[in-house]
Amino acid sequence: MKASVTKGLGQGFVIEDVDLADPIGQEVRVEVRASGLCHSDLSVATFIGGEFPVVLGHEVAGVVTSVGPDVARTRVGDHVVGSLIQFCGACANCLGGRTHICLAPEVTLRTAGQPSRISWNGSPVAQGMGLGGFAQEALIHENQLAVIPDAMPWAPAALIGCGVLTGAGAVLNSARVRHGETVVVIGAGGVGMNGVSGALIAGAEKIVVVDIEDAKLERAKAFGATHVINSRATDPVEAVREITGGGADHVFDFVGARPVTAQGLRMLAKGGGLYLIGVGGSDAGVEVDAITTLTGSHRVQGVYMGSSNLKRDIPFYASLYLQGRMNLDDLVSREIGLGEIDAGYEALKDGSTARVVITDFS
Ligand SMILES: NC(=O)c1ccc[n+]([C@@H]2O[C@H](COP(=O)([O-])OP(=O)(O)OC[C@H]3O[C@@H](n4cnc5c(N)ncnc54)[C@H](O)[C@@H]3O)[C@@H](O)[C@H]2O)c1
Ligand SMILES: [Zn+2]
Ligand SMILES: [Zn+2]
């Protein structure tokens, strides 16, 4: 089968003929129908690194074509969406419903002694995040897959696995925003827009979006932003305090740059929470002043993958989309072929592009 292989740092994405093993244990073979381009894969391919050669791609949707002997809840023909969240289902955190912080995520992968799931010219190829969605087919543990309704279109379905789980989950699961509360979303990118959708679903009264590009702020209105602030033109802290009448109940930082996060902290109302989601660079973080924080009863919380339970949340968002209650269509700016990943990432640099999705695997 064809896969887009990354052979080393800065070497891009190159189509090769690779072999995919047959499913064993709880593995599921998926014919990929859509694969989203997330920034994290580009970061791995350009500066983070890891095992090479590797098939990246972690926003993946497709049809199940075969299953391993121990697969219990996934059948041939099912439409599935993958997620990088790996969970065992048996540790204390999984049993407590917090599968996103599973203590034994490695049980979803093959062990070092087993043959690699993907190989190329007889040598092993790494599989990005247990998924490897930049390929015609993928071999994935069933715990990393959720079944979606057949009616769900492929491109928006793929985006649910990372950007939607993270953005909407931050609001609905991590912060548990309640109706009538005020929400600030800093960073109106592909993930932040799902934060806006989450706030809309939660019934937030005011949804304020902060960005530095007018085109992104304009698009945010289509997702449900009630107020937008260009922080290049306006002091965002003052503007948020004015719009919310003193401060916001929840501030979600999808940017992750020190000055931006510090602004987020100053936007909080008494009892408000700041949520750290974006990582804009290696020095991302925030300094917390104890007196201001304790007198304001503020919270600062790190958010991993929207505290999501993928088996519950992926079908939930697909259902909301099919009911017309969640905007995913405006996230899909462009559809490309498997051989056009480098150009796709280039297109993402343009402010008007939200997400690029591979839908042609021929
Ligand atoms: N915590 C997690 O589990 C998790 C999961 C997925 C993604 N992420 C992270 O979420 C972040 C957002 O991802 P994305 O795909 O939406 O990225 P993106 O590049 O599409 O969006 C970032 C947005 O921030 C805006 N921005 C940049 N600098 C700004 C500033 N100084 N002030 C205000 N806005 C500014 C940009 O204009 C852009 O609209 C990334 O850092 C990504 O790595 C985290
Ligand atoms: Zn991602
Ligand atoms: Zn676990």
PDB file of N, CA, C and O and ligand atoms in Angstrom, residues 37-40 43 58-59 84 162-163 166-167 186-193 210-213 216 219 229 231-232 253-257 259-260 263 276-281 302-307 348 351 353-355, ligand 1:
ATOM      1  N   LEU A  37      -4.385  17.351   8.497  1.00  0.00           N
ATOM      2  CA  LEU A  37      -3.016  17.834   8.720  1.00  0.00           C
ATOM      3  C   LEU A  37      -2.999  18.684   9.983  1.00  0.00           C
ATOM      4  O   LEU A  37      -3.496  19.813   9.983  1.00  0.00           O
ATOM      5  N   CYS A  38      -2.464  18.123  11.079  1.00  0.00           N
ATOM      6  CA  CYS A  38      -2.383  18.860  12.348  1.00  0.00           C
ATOM      7  C   CYS A  38      -0.954  19.386  12.495  1.00  0.00           C
ATOM      8  O   CYS A  38      -0.005  18.757  12.051  1.00  0.00           O
ATOM      9  N   HIS A  39      -0.828  20.547  13.173  1.00  0.00           N
ATOM     10  CA  HIS A  39       0.503  21.154  13.342  1.00  0.00           C
ATOM     11  C   HIS A  39       1.478  20.235  14.079  1.00  0.00           C
ATOM     12  O   HIS A  39       2.675  20.289  13.849  1.00  0.00           O
ATOM     13  N   SER A  40       0.947  19.404  14.981  1.00  0.00           N
ATOM     14  CA  SER A  40       1.851  18.570  15.797  1.00  0.00           C
ATOM     15  C   SER A  40       2.680  17.639  14.911  1.00  0.00           C
ATOM     16  O   SER A  40       3.845  17.384  15.205  1.00  0.00           O
ATOM     17  N   SER A  43       5.459  19.571  13.444  1.00  0.00           N
ATOM     18  CA  SER A  43       6.487  19.815  14.469  1.00  0.00           C
ATOM     19  C   SER A  43       7.376  18.584  14.624  1.00  0.00           C
ATOM     20  O   SER A  43       8.596  18.708  14.722  1.00  0.00           O
ATOM     21  N   HIS A  58      -2.371  11.869  12.479  1.00  0.00           N
ATOM     22  CA  HIS A  58      -3.119  11.401  13.659  1.00  0.00           C
ATOM     23  C   HIS A  58      -4.541  11.929  13.722  1.00  0.00           C
ATOM     24  O   HIS A  58      -5.178  11.882  14.760  1.00  0.00           O
ATOM     25  N   GLU A  59      -5.042  12.467  12.591  1.00  0.00           N
ATOM     26  CA  GLU A  59      -6.475  12.817  12.524  1.00  0.00           C
ATOM     27  C   GLU A  59      -7.054  11.953  11.409  1.00  0.00           C
ATOM     28  O   GLU A  59      -7.037  12.353  10.245  1.00  0.00           O
ATOM     29  N   LEU A  84      -5.225  10.024  19.070  1.00  0.00           N
ATOM     30  CA  LEU A  84      -3.915   9.701  19.636  1.00  0.00           C
ATOM     31  C   LEU A  84      -3.999   9.321  21.108  1.00  0.00           C
ATOM     32  O   LEU A  84      -3.024   8.859  21.694  1.00  0.00           O
ATOM     33  N   CYS A 162      -8.635  14.910  16.843  1.00  0.00           N
ATOM     34  CA  CYS A 162      -7.633  15.694  17.585  1.00  0.00           C
ATOM     35  C   CYS A 162      -8.146  17.090  17.902  1.00  0.00           C
ATOM     36  O   CYS A 162      -8.404  17.431  19.045  1.00  0.00           O
ATOM     37  N   GLY A 163      -8.308  17.935  16.861  1.00  0.00           N
ATOM     38  CA  GLY A 163      -8.670  19.341  17.083  1.00  0.00           C
ATOM     39  C   GLY A 163     -10.011  19.513  17.788  1.00  0.00           C
ATOM     40  O   GLY A 163     -10.152  20.375  18.667  1.00  0.00           O
ATOM     41  N   THR A 166      -9.879  18.161  21.436  1.00  0.00           N
ATOM     42  CA  THR A 166      -9.088  19.060  22.279  1.00  0.00           C
ATOM     43  C   THR A 166      -9.835  20.357  22.581  1.00  0.00           C
ATOM     44  O   THR A 166      -9.961  20.757  23.742  1.00  0.00           O
ATOM     45  N   GLY A 167     -10.331  21.014  21.539  1.00  0.00           N
ATOM     46  CA  GLY A 167     -10.956  22.337  21.716  1.00  0.00           C
ATOM     47  C   GLY A 167     -12.283  22.255  22.457  1.00  0.00           C
ATOM     48  O   GLY A 167     -12.490  22.931  23.473  1.00  0.00           O
ATOM     49  N   ILE A 186      -8.457  32.387  23.443  1.00  0.00           N
ATOM     50  CA  ILE A 186      -7.315  33.105  22.854  1.00  0.00           C
ATOM     51  C   ILE A 186      -6.684  32.191  21.812  1.00  0.00           C
ATOM     52  O   ILE A 186      -6.253  31.078  22.128  1.00  0.00           O
ATOM     53  N   GLY A 187      -6.664  32.648  20.554  1.00  0.00           N
ATOM     54  CA  GLY A 187      -6.111  31.846  19.446  1.00  0.00           C
ATOM     55  C   GLY A 187      -7.228  31.210  18.649  1.00  0.00           C
ATOM     56  O   GLY A 187      -7.765  30.169  19.007  1.00  0.00           O
ATOM     57  N   ALA A 188      -7.586  31.887  17.542  1.00  0.00           N
ATOM     58  CA  ALA A 188      -8.741  31.450  16.741  1.00  0.00           C
ATOM     59  C   ALA A 188      -8.314  30.520  15.615  1.00  0.00           C
ATOM     60  O   ALA A 188      -8.727  30.659  14.466  1.00  0.00           O
ATOM     61  N   GLY A 189      -7.479  29.523  15.926  1.00  0.00           N
ATOM     62  CA  GLY A 189      -7.056  28.554  14.916  1.00  0.00           C
ATOM     63  C   GLY A 189      -7.998  27.360  14.876  1.00  0.00           C
ATOM     64  O   GLY A 189      -9.105  27.392  15.410  1.00  0.00           O
ATOM     65  N   GLY A 190      -7.507  26.287  14.235  1.00  0.00           N
ATOM     66  CA  GLY A 190      -8.345  25.098  14.064  1.00  0.00           C
ATOM     67  C   GLY A 190      -8.802  24.493  15.374  1.00  0.00           C
ATOM     68  O   GLY A 190      -9.909  23.950  15.464  1.00  0.00           O
ATOM     69  N   VAL A 191      -7.997  24.572  16.424  1.00  0.00           N
ATOM     70  CA  VAL A 191      -8.385  24.005  17.720  1.00  0.00           C
ATOM     71  C   VAL A 191      -9.268  24.998  18.491  1.00  0.00           C
ATOM     72  O   VAL A 191     -10.313  24.625  19.054  1.00  0.00           O
ATOM     73  N   GLY A 192      -8.855  26.257  18.496  1.00  0.00           N
ATOM     74  CA  GLY A 192      -9.615  27.285  19.204  1.00  0.00           C
ATOM     75  C   GLY A 192     -11.064  27.379  18.731  1.00  0.00           C
ATOM     76  O   GLY A 192     -11.979  27.599  19.533  1.00  0.00           O
ATOM     77  N   MET A 193     -11.286  27.183  17.420  1.00  0.00           N
ATOM     78  CA  MET A 193     -12.664  27.260  16.913  1.00  0.00           C
ATOM     79  C   MET A 193     -13.558  26.193  17.541  1.00  0.00           C
ATOM     80  O   MET A 193     -14.751  26.409  17.739  1.00  0.00           O
ATOM     81  N   VAL A 210     -10.049  36.120  20.975  1.00  0.00           N
ATOM     82  CA  VAL A 210      -8.903  37.026  20.821  1.00  0.00           C
ATOM     83  C   VAL A 210      -7.931  36.416  19.819  1.00  0.00           C
ATOM     84  O   VAL A 210      -7.587  35.237  19.918  1.00  0.00           O
ATOM     85  N   ASP A 211      -7.506  37.203  18.829  1.00  0.00           N
ATOM     86  CA  ASP A 211      -6.489  36.742  17.873  1.00  0.00           C
ATOM     87  C   ASP A 211      -5.784  37.982  17.335  1.00  0.00           C
ATOM     88  O   ASP A 211      -6.149  39.121  17.682  1.00  0.00           O
ATOM     89  N   ILE A 212      -4.774  37.749  16.488  1.00  0.00           N
ATOM     90  CA  ILE A 212      -4.040  38.885  15.918  1.00  0.00           C
ATOM     91  C   ILE A 212      -4.344  39.038  14.435  1.00  0.00           C
ATOM     92  O   ILE A 212      -3.793  39.903  13.764  1.00  0.00           O
ATOM     93  N   GLU A 213      -5.219  38.172  13.910  1.00  0.00           N
ATOM     94  CA  GLU A 213      -5.551  38.261  12.481  1.00  0.00           C
ATOM     95  C   GLU A 213      -7.054  38.449  12.310  1.00  0.00           C
ATOM     96  O   GLU A 213      -7.850  37.634  12.778  1.00  0.00           O
ATOM     97  N   LYS A 216      -9.208  35.548  10.850  1.00  0.00           N
ATOM     98  CA  LYS A 216      -9.546  34.473  11.799  1.00  0.00           C
ATOM     99  C   LYS A 216     -10.666  34.909  12.725  1.00  0.00           C
ATOM    100  O   LYS A 216     -11.530  34.113  13.094  1.00  0.00           O
ATOM    101  N   ARG A 219     -13.916  34.644  10.896  1.00  0.00           N
ATOM    102  CA  ARG A 219     -14.381  33.254  10.844  1.00  0.00           C
ATOM    103  C   ARG A 219     -14.932  32.798  12.204  1.00  0.00           C
ATOM    104  O   ARG A 219     -15.886  32.025  12.268  1.00  0.00           O
ATOM    105  N   ILE A 229     -11.780  40.289  19.483  1.00  0.00           N
ATOM    106  CA  ILE A 229     -10.793  41.330  19.808  1.00  0.00           C
ATOM    107  C   ILE A 229      -9.513  41.048  19.038  1.00  0.00           C
ATOM    108  O   ILE A 229      -8.958  39.946  19.135  1.00  0.00           O
ATOM    109  N   SER A 231      -5.891  41.632  19.253  1.00  0.00           N
ATOM    110  CA  SER A 231      -5.004  42.081  20.331  1.00  0.00           C
ATOM    111  C   SER A 231      -3.822  42.886  19.813  1.00  0.00           C
ATOM    112  O   SER A 231      -3.035  43.414  20.604  1.00  0.00           O
ATOM    113  N   ARG A 232      -3.694  42.974  18.481  1.00  0.00           N
ATOM    114  CA  ARG A 232      -2.670  43.886  17.929  1.00  0.00           C
ATOM    115  C   ARG A 232      -3.166  45.327  17.992  1.00  0.00           C
ATOM    116  O   ARG A 232      -2.377  46.251  18.117  1.00  0.00           O
ATOM    117  N   ASP A 253      -6.314  29.265  26.713  1.00  0.00           N
ATOM    118  CA  ASP A 253      -5.157  29.735  25.948  1.00  0.00           C
ATOM    119  C   ASP A 253      -4.751  28.686  24.923  1.00  0.00           C
ATOM    120  O   ASP A 253      -4.128  27.676  25.256  1.00  0.00           O
ATOM    121  N   PHE A 254      -5.105  28.938  23.668  1.00  0.00           N
ATOM    122  CA  PHE A 254      -4.754  28.024  22.575  1.00  0.00           C
ATOM    123  C   PHE A 254      -3.480  28.487  21.858  1.00  0.00           C
ATOM    124  O   PHE A 254      -3.150  27.963  20.799  1.00  0.00           O
ATOM    125  N   VAL A 255      -2.796  29.510  22.418  1.00  0.00           N
ATOM    126  CA  VAL A 255      -1.587  30.045  21.769  1.00  0.00           C
ATOM    127  C   VAL A 255      -0.335  29.503  22.472  1.00  0.00           C
ATOM    128  O   VAL A 255       0.527  28.893  21.848  1.00  0.00           O
ATOM    129  N   GLY A 256      -0.227  29.746  23.782  1.00  0.00           N
ATOM    130  CA  GLY A 256       0.912  29.219  24.525  1.00  0.00           C
ATOM    131  C   GLY A 256       2.179  30.006  24.311  1.00  0.00           C
ATOM    132  O   GLY A 256       3.236  29.457  24.026  1.00  0.00           O
ATOM    133  N   ALA A 257       2.070  31.348  24.427  1.00  0.00           N
ATOM    134  CA  ALA A 257       3.253  32.226  24.411  1.00  0.00           C
ATOM    135  C   ALA A 257       3.217  33.002  25.723  1.00  0.00           C
ATOM    136  O   ALA A 257       2.146  33.479  26.118  1.00  0.00           O
ATOM    137  N   PRO A 259       3.766  36.012  27.034  1.00  0.00           N
ATOM    138  CA  PRO A 259       3.015  37.262  27.245  1.00  0.00           C
ATOM    139  C   PRO A 259       1.503  37.056  27.081  1.00  0.00           C
ATOM    140  O   PRO A 259       0.705  37.686  27.769  1.00  0.00           O
ATOM    141  N   VAL A 260       1.124  36.149  26.170  1.00  0.00           N
ATOM    142  CA  VAL A 260      -0.308  35.895  25.918  1.00  0.00           C
ATOM    143  C   VAL A 260      -0.928  35.192  27.126  1.00  0.00           C
ATOM    144  O   VAL A 260      -2.015  35.549  27.597  1.00  0.00           O
ATOM    145  N   GLN A 263      -1.483  37.556  29.917  1.00  0.00           N
ATOM    146  CA  GLN A 263      -2.708  38.353  29.686  1.00  0.00           C
ATOM    147  C   GLN A 263      -3.937  37.538  30.087  1.00  0.00           C
ATOM    148  O   GLN A 263      -4.873  38.060  30.698  1.00  0.00           O
ATOM    149  N   LEU A 276      -4.454  25.912  30.053  1.00  0.00           N
ATOM    150  CA  LEU A 276      -3.289  25.932  29.167  1.00  0.00           C
ATOM    151  C   LEU A 276      -3.410  24.790  28.161  1.00  0.00           C
ATOM    152  O   LEU A 276      -3.361  23.620  28.546  1.00  0.00           O
ATOM    153  N   ILE A 277      -3.572  25.139  26.886  1.00  0.00           N
ATOM    154  CA  ILE A 277      -3.734  24.126  25.839  1.00  0.00           C
ATOM    155  C   ILE A 277      -2.651  24.250  24.773  1.00  0.00           C
ATOM    156  O   ILE A 277      -2.048  23.267  24.380  1.00  0.00           O
ATOM    157  N   GLY A 278      -2.404  25.460  24.308  1.00  0.00           N
ATOM    158  CA  GLY A 278      -1.433  25.676  23.237  1.00  0.00           C
ATOM    159  C   GLY A 278      -0.002  25.666  23.759  1.00  0.00           C
ATOM    160  O   GLY A 278       0.261  26.038  24.903  1.00  0.00           O
ATOM    161  N   VAL A 279       0.897  25.200  22.911  1.00  0.00           N
ATOM    162  CA  VAL A 279       2.330  25.255  23.231  1.00  0.00           C
ATOM    163  C   VAL A 279       3.014  25.933  22.049  1.00  0.00           C
ATOM    164  O   VAL A 279       3.353  25.304  21.056  1.00  0.00           O
ATOM    165  N   GLY A 280       3.182  27.256  22.162  1.00  0.00           N
ATOM    166  CA  GLY A 280       3.724  28.030  21.051  1.00  0.00           C
ATOM    167  C   GLY A 280       5.239  27.959  20.947  1.00  0.00           C
ATOM    168  O   GLY A 280       5.815  28.386  19.952  1.00  0.00           O
ATOM    169  N   GLY A 281       5.915  27.424  21.962  1.00  0.00           N
ATOM    170  CA  GLY A 281       7.377  27.341  21.936  1.00  0.00           C
ATOM    171  C   GLY A 281       7.858  26.658  23.195  1.00  0.00           C
ATOM    172  O   GLY A 281       7.069  26.373  24.104  1.00  0.00           O
ATOM    173  N   GLY A 302      -3.672  22.660  33.342  1.00  0.00           N
ATOM    174  CA  GLY A 302      -3.179  22.128  32.080  1.00  0.00           C
ATOM    175  C   GLY A 302      -4.221  21.185  31.496  1.00  0.00           C
ATOM    176  O   GLY A 302      -4.861  20.438  32.234  1.00  0.00           O
ATOM    177  N   VAL A 303      -4.395  21.258  30.175  1.00  0.00           N
ATOM    178  CA  VAL A 303      -5.448  20.451  29.534  1.00  0.00           C
ATOM    179  C   VAL A 303      -4.840  19.565  28.465  1.00  0.00           C
ATOM    180  O   VAL A 303      -4.301  20.051  27.469  1.00  0.00           O
ATOM    181  N   TYR A 304      -4.910  18.252  28.678  1.00  0.00           N
ATOM    182  CA  TYR A 304      -4.408  17.318  27.671  1.00  0.00           C
ATOM    183  C   TYR A 304      -5.587  16.721  26.907  1.00  0.00           C
ATOM    184  O   TYR A 304      -6.493  16.122  27.512  1.00  0.00           O
ATOM    185  N   MET A 305      -5.591  16.900  25.606  1.00  0.00           N
ATOM    186  CA  MET A 305      -6.609  16.317  24.712  1.00  0.00           C
ATOM    187  C   MET A 305      -8.036  16.532  25.229  1.00  0.00           C
ATOM    188  O   MET A 305      -8.894  15.656  25.116  1.00  0.00           O
ATOM    189  N   GLY A 306      -8.268  17.727  25.781  1.00  0.00           N
ATOM    190  CA  GLY A 306      -9.625  18.076  26.206  1.00  0.00           C
ATOM    191  C   GLY A 306     -10.196  17.124  27.246  1.00  0.00           C
ATOM    192  O   GLY A 306     -11.420  16.972  27.346  1.00  0.00           O
ATOM    193  N   SER A 307      -9.312  16.485  28.040  1.00  0.00           N
ATOM    194  CA  SER A 307      -9.784  15.515  29.061  1.00  0.00           C
ATOM    195  C   SER A 307     -10.817  14.570  28.460  1.00  0.00           C
ATOM    196  O   SER A 307     -11.799  14.189  29.116  1.00  0.00           O
ATOM    197  N   LEU A 348      -1.335  25.913   5.150  1.00  0.00           N
ATOM    198  CA  LEU A 348      -1.822  26.213   6.512  1.00  0.00           C
ATOM    199  C   LEU A 348      -1.226  27.510   7.065  1.00  0.00           C
ATOM    200  O   LEU A 348      -1.745  28.078   8.019  1.00  0.00           O
ATOM    201  N   GLY A 351      -3.448  32.673   6.698  1.00  0.00           N
ATOM    202  CA  GLY A 351      -4.433  32.906   7.755  1.00  0.00           C
ATOM    203  C   GLY A 351      -5.844  32.465   7.438  1.00  0.00           C
ATOM    204  O   GLY A 351      -6.634  32.183   8.337  1.00  0.00           O
ATOM    205  N   THR A 353      -6.737  29.738   5.965  1.00  0.00           N
ATOM    206  CA  THR A 353      -6.891  28.279   5.956  1.00  0.00           C
ATOM    207  C   THR A 353      -7.023  27.752   7.377  1.00  0.00           C
ATOM    208  O   THR A 353      -6.135  27.953   8.200  1.00  0.00           O
ATOM    209  N   ALA A 354      -8.140  27.066   7.682  1.00  0.00           N
ATOM    210  CA  ALA A 354      -8.316  26.510   9.025  1.00  0.00           C
ATOM    211  C   ALA A 354      -7.648  25.145   9.088  1.00  0.00           C
ATOM    212  O   ALA A 354      -6.725  24.914   9.864  1.00  0.00           O
ATOM    213  N   ARG A 355      -8.131  24.210   8.291  1.00  0.00           N
ATOM    214  CA  ARG A 355      -7.574  22.861   8.285  1.00  0.00           C
ATOM    215  C   ARG A 355      -7.523  22.344   6.855  1.00  0.00           C
ATOM    216  O   ARG A 355      -8.402  22.645   6.038  1.00  0.00           O
TER     217      ARG A 355
HETATM  218  N1  LIG B   1      -3.136  20.360  24.864  1.00  0.00           N
HETATM  219  C1  LIG B   1      -3.384  19.477  23.914  1.00  0.00           C
HETATM  220  O1  LIG B   1      -3.700  18.319  24.192  1.00  0.00           O
HETATM  221  C2  LIG B   1      -3.300  19.894  22.484  1.00  0.00           C
HETATM  222  C3  LIG B   1      -3.840  19.080  21.466  1.00  0.00           C
HETATM  223  C4  LIG B   1      -3.802  19.541  20.139  1.00  0.00           C
HETATM  224  C5  LIG B   1      -3.227  20.778  19.863  1.00  0.00           C
HETATM  225  N2  LIG B   1      -2.692  21.528  20.877  1.00  0.00           N
HETATM  226  C6  LIG B   1      -2.088  22.850  20.640  1.00  0.00           C
HETATM  227  O2  LIG B   1      -3.129  23.800  20.452  1.00  0.00           O
HETATM  228  C7  LIG B   1      -2.566  24.961  19.815  1.00  0.00           C
HETATM  229  C8  LIG B   1      -3.518  25.501  18.761  1.00  0.00           C
HETATM  230  O3  LIG B   1      -3.525  24.631  17.634  1.00  0.00           O
HETATM  231  P1  LIG B   1      -4.142  25.122  16.248  1.00  0.00           P
HETATM  232  O4  LIG B   1      -4.072  23.964  15.335  1.00  0.00           O
HETATM  233  O5  LIG B   1      -5.457  25.772  16.485  1.00  0.00           O
HETATM  234  O6  LIG B   1      -3.081  26.215  15.804  1.00  0.00           O
HETATM  235  P2  LIG B   1      -3.290  27.425  14.775  1.00  0.00           P
HETATM  236  O7  LIG B   1      -1.931  27.839  14.366  1.00  0.00           O
HETATM  237  O8  LIG B   1      -4.306  27.037  13.756  1.00  0.00           O
HETATM  238  O9  LIG B   1      -3.943  28.568  15.672  1.00  0.00           O
HETATM  239  C9  LIG B   1      -3.243  29.432  16.501  1.00  0.00           C
HETATM  240  C10 LIG B   1      -3.943  30.782  16.457  1.00  0.00           C
HETATM  241  O10 LIG B   1      -3.320  31.650  17.400  1.00  0.00           O
HETATM  242  C11 LIG B   1      -3.236  32.938  16.823  1.00  0.00           C
HETATM  243  N3  LIG B   1      -2.169  33.671  17.509  1.00  0.00           N
HETATM  244  C12 LIG B   1      -0.832  33.559  17.315  1.00  0.00           C
HETATM  245  N4  LIG B   1      -0.189  34.421  18.137  1.00  0.00           N
HETATM  246  C13 LIG B   1      -1.132  35.054  18.849  1.00  0.00           C
HETATM  247  C14 LIG B   1      -1.090  36.066  19.851  1.00  0.00           C
HETATM  248  N5  LIG B   1       0.079  36.587  20.264  1.00  0.00           N
HETATM  249  N6  LIG B   1      -2.261  36.499  20.373  1.00  0.00           N
HETATM  250  C15 LIG B   1      -3.443  35.979  19.946  1.00  0.00           C
HETATM  251  N7  LIG B   1      -3.535  35.028  18.994  1.00  0.00           N
HETATM  252  C16 LIG B   1      -2.399  34.582  18.452  1.00  0.00           C
HETATM  253  C17 LIG B   1      -2.963  32.685  15.355  1.00  0.00           C
HETATM  254  O11 LIG B   1      -3.312  33.795  14.547  1.00  0.00           O
HETATM  255  C18 LIG B   1      -3.876  31.479  15.101  1.00  0.00           C
HETATM  256  O12 LIG B   1      -5.170  31.883  14.709  1.00  0.00           O
HETATM  257  C19 LIG B   1      -1.207  24.504  19.263  1.00  0.00           C
HETATM  258  O13 LIG B   1      -0.192  25.040  20.082  1.00  0.00           O
HETATM  259  C20 LIG B   1      -1.262  22.993  19.390  1.00  0.00           C
HETATM  260  O14 LIG B   1       0.017  22.437  19.536  1.00  0.00           O
HETATM  261  C21 LIG B   1      -2.728  21.114  22.161  1.00  0.00           C
END
